[in-house]
Short mmCIF file of C-alpha atoms in Angstrom, two decimals:
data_model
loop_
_atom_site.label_atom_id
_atom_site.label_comp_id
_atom_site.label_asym_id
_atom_site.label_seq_id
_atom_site.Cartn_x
_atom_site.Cartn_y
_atom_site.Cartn_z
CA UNK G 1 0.00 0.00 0.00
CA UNK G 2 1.57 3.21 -0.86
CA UNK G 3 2.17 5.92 1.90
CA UNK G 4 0.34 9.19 1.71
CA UNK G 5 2.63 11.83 0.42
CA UNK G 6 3.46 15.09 2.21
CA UNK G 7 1.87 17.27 0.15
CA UNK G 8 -1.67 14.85 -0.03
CA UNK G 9 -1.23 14.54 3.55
CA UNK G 10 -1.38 18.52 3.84
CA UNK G 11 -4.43 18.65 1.62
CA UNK G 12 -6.28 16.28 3.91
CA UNK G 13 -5.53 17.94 6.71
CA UNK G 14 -7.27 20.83 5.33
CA UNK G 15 -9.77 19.56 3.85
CA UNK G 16 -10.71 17.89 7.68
CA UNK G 17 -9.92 21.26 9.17
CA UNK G 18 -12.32 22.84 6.28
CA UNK G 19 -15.27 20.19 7.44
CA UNK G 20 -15.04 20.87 10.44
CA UNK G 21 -15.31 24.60 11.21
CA UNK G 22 -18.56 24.50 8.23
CA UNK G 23 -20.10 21.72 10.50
CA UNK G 24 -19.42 24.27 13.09
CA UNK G 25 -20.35 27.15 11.28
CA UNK G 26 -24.03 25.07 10.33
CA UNK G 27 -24.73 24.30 14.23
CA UNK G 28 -23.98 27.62 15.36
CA UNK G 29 -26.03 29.29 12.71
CA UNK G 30 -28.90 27.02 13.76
CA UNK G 31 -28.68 27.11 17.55
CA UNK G 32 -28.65 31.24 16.77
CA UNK G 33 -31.57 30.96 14.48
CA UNK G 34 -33.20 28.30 17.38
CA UNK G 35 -32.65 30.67 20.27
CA UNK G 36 -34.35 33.31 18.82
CA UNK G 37 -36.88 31.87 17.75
CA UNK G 38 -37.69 30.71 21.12
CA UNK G 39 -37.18 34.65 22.20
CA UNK G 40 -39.46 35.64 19.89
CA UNK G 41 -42.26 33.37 21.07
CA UNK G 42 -41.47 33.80 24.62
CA UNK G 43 -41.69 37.81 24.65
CA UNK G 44 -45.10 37.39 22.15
CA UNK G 45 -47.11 35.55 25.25
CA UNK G 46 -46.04 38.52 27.45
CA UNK G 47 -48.72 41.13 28.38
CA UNK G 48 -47.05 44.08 30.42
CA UNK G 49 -49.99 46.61 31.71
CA UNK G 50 -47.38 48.26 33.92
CA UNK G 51 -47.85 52.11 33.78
CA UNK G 52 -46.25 54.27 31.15
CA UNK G 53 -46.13 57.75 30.00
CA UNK G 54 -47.33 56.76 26.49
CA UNK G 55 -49.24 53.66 24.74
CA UNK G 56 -47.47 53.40 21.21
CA UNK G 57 -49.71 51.99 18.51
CA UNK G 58 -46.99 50.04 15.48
CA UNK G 59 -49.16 51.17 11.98
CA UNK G 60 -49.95 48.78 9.42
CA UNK G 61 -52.35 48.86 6.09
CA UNK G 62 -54.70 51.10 5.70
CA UNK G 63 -57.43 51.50 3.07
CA UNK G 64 -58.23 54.89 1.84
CA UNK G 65 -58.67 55.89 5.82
CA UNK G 66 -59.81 52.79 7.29
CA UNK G 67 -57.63 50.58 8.96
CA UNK G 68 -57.23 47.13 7.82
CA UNK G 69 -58.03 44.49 10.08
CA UNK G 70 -54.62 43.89 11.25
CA UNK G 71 -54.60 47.15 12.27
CA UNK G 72 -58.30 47.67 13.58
CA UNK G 73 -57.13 44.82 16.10
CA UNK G 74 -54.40 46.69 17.59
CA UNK G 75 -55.73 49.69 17.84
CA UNK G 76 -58.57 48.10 20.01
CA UNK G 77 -55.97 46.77 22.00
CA UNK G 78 -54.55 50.37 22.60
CA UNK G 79 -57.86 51.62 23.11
CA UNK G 80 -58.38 48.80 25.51
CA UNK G 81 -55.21 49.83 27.30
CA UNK G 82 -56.08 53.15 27.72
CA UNK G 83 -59.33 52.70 28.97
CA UNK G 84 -57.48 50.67 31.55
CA UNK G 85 -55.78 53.81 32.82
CA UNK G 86 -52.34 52.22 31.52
CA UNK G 87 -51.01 55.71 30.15
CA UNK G 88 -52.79 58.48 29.62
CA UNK G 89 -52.00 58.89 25.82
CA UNK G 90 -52.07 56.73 22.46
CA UNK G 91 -49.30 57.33 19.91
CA UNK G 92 -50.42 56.44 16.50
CA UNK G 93 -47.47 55.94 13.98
CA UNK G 94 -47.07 55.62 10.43
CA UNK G 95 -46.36 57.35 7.30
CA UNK G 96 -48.45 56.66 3.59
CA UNK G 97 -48.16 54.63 0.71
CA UNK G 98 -47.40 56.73 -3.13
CA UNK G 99 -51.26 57.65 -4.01
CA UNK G 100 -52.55 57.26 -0.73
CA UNK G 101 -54.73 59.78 0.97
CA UNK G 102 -54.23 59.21 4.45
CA UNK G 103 -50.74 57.97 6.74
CA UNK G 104 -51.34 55.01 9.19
CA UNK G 105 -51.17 57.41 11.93
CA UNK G 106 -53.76 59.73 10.58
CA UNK G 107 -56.33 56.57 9.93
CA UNK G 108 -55.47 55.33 13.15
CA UNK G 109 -56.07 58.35 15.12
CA UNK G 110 -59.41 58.60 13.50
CA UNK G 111 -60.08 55.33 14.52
CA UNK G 112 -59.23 55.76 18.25
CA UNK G 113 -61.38 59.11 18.05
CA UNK G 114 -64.40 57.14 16.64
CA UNK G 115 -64.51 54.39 19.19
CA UNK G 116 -64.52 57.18 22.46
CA UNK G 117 -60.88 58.11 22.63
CA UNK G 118 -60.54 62.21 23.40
CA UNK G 119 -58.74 63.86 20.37
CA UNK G 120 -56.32 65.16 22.65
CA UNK G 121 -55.17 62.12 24.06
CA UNK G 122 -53.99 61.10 20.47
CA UNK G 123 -50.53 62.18 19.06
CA UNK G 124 -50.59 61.16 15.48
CA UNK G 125 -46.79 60.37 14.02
CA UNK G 126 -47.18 60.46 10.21
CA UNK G 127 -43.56 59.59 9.75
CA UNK G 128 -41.99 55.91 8.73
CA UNK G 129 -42.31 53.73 6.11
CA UNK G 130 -41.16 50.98 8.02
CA UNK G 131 -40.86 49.35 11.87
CA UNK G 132 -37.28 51.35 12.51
CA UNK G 133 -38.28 54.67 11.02
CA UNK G 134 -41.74 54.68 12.84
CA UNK G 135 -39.87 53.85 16.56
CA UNK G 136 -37.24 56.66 15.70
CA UNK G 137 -39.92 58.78 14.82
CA UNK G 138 -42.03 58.32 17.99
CA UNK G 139 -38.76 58.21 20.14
CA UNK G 140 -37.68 61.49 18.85
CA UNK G 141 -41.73 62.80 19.33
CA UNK G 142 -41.95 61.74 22.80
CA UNK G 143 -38.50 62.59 24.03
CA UNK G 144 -39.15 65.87 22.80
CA UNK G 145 -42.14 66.40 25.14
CA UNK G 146 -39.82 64.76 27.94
CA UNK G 147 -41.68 61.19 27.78
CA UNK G 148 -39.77 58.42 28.84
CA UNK G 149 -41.52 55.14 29.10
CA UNK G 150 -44.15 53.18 26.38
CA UNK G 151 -46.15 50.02 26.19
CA UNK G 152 -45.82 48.91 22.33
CA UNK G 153 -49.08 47.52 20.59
CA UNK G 154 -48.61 45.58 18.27
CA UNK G 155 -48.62 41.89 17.07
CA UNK G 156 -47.47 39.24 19.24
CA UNK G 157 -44.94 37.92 17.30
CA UNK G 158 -43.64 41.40 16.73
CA UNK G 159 -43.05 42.39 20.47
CA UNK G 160 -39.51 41.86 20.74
CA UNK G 161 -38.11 43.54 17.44
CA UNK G 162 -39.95 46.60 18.42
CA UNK G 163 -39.22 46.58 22.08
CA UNK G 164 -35.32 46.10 21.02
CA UNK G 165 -35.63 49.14 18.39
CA UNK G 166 -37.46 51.15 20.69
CA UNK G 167 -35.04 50.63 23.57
CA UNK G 168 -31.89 51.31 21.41
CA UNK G 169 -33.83 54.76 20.25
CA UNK G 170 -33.72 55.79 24.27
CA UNK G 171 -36.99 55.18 25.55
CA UNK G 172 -37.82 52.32 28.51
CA UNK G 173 -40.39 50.15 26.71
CA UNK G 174 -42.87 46.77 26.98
CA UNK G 175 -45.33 44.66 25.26
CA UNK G 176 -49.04 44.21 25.51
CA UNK G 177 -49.56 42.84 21.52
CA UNK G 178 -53.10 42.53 20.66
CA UNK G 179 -54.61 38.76 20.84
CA UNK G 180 -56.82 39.45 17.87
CA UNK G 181 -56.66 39.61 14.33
CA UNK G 182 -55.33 37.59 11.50
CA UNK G 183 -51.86 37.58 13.06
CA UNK G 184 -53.18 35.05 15.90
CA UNK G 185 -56.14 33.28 14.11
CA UNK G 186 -54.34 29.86 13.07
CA UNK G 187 -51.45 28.00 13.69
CA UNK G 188 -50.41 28.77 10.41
CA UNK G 189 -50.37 32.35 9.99
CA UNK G 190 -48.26 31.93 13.94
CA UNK G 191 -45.33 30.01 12.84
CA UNK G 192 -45.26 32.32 9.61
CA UNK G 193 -45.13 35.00 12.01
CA UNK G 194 -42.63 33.65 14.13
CA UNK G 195 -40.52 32.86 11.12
CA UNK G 196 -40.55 36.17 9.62
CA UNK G 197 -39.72 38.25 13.45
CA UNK G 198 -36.93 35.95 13.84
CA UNK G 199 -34.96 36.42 10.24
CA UNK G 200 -36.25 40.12 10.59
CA UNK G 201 -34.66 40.24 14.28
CA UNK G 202 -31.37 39.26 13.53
CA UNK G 203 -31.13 41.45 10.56
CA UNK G 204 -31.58 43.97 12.56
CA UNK G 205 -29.29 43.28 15.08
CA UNK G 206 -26.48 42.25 12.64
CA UNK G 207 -27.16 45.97 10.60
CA UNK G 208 -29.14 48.07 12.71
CA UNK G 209 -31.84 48.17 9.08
CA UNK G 210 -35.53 47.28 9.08
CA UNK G 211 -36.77 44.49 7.27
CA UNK G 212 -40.31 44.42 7.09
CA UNK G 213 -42.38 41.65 5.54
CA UNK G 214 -45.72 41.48 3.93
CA UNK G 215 -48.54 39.20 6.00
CA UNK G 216 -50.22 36.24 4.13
CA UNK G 217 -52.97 36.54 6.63
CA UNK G 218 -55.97 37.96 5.12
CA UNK G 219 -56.18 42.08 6.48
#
């Protein structure tokens, strides 16, 4: 039998070496990918009501003024909140779409207004196209008026990519996600959810960018 070579030992050696760290590469990636996952579903099934200075209401589609359901269901949940003496103001956030005629913020506040919520306990943000730009845009609104503290509305599986931005832009934040709505309705349109917070989570972390994807639940 004829004895390995040097040089083809060398290449072996390697080529081990090269197995190795991508077999450690591919279990690190997916105990990352795992463990957020798991963070992601653990900070959706929490429901905060301590007192803050402002209840922050995360935009999404809107229809020429009326919120979609999506929407509709968290802004009950803010209105729900409020009612509850949680904070004694609702932050409605969110800018428009090329051709539209109202923002998210603007629909939403209308919203709030028609189902009993005073007009002056309604700041409407009609900034940001997306999750980061709407939490800088709030952060930056309420700092300004020397409000500290929020409790983010929003879908569960949400929660903790917009408690992490809105922490990061300076303000002490929690959850209380709505528990309505096509976000929550079946199993399926959960795990999608969970799926898409935890890719969109680590983007974020890894760049400090948004990435915001569309729902395939009916809104």
């Amino acid at each position: 039998m004829t004895e390995p070579t040097p040089a083809q030992g060398c290449v072996s050696g390697v080529w081990r070496w090269t197995r190795r760290l991508l077999l450690g590469a591919l279990v690190m990636g997916v105990l990352v990918v795992g463990g957020t996952a798991v963070r992601v579903w653990q900070v959706a099934r929490i429901d905060d009501y301590s007192p803050a200075d402002a209840i922050v209401v995360l935009g999404a589609a809107q229809y020429d003024g009326t919120p979609s359901s999506v929407f509709q269901a968290r802004l009950d949940q803010a209105a729900k909140l409020y009612r509850k003496q949680i904070a004694p103001m609702i932050v409605t956030v969110g800018g428009k779409q090329v051709g539209d005629n109202y923002t998210e913020a603007a629909s939403g506040k209308n919203y709030l207004k028609d189902h009993g919520v005073p007009e002056d306990r309604i700041l409407a943000v009609e900034t940001g196209s997306d999750t980061l730009q709407s939490i800088e845009a709030v952060s930056k609104a309420l700092l300004a008026r020397g409000k500290t503290s929020v409790v983010l509305v929003s879908d569960p599986w949400h929660s903790l990519r917009t408690r992490t931005m809105t922490r990061d832009a300076g303000l002490r934040a929690w959850t209380a996600p709505t528990r309505t709505g096509p976000a929550v309705y079946t199993r399926e349109s959960q795990a999608h959810g969970i799926f898409r917070e935890t890719f969109a989570l680590l983007w974020y972390q890894l760049t400090h960018y948004s990435a915001d994807f569309k729902y395939t639940a009916d809104q």
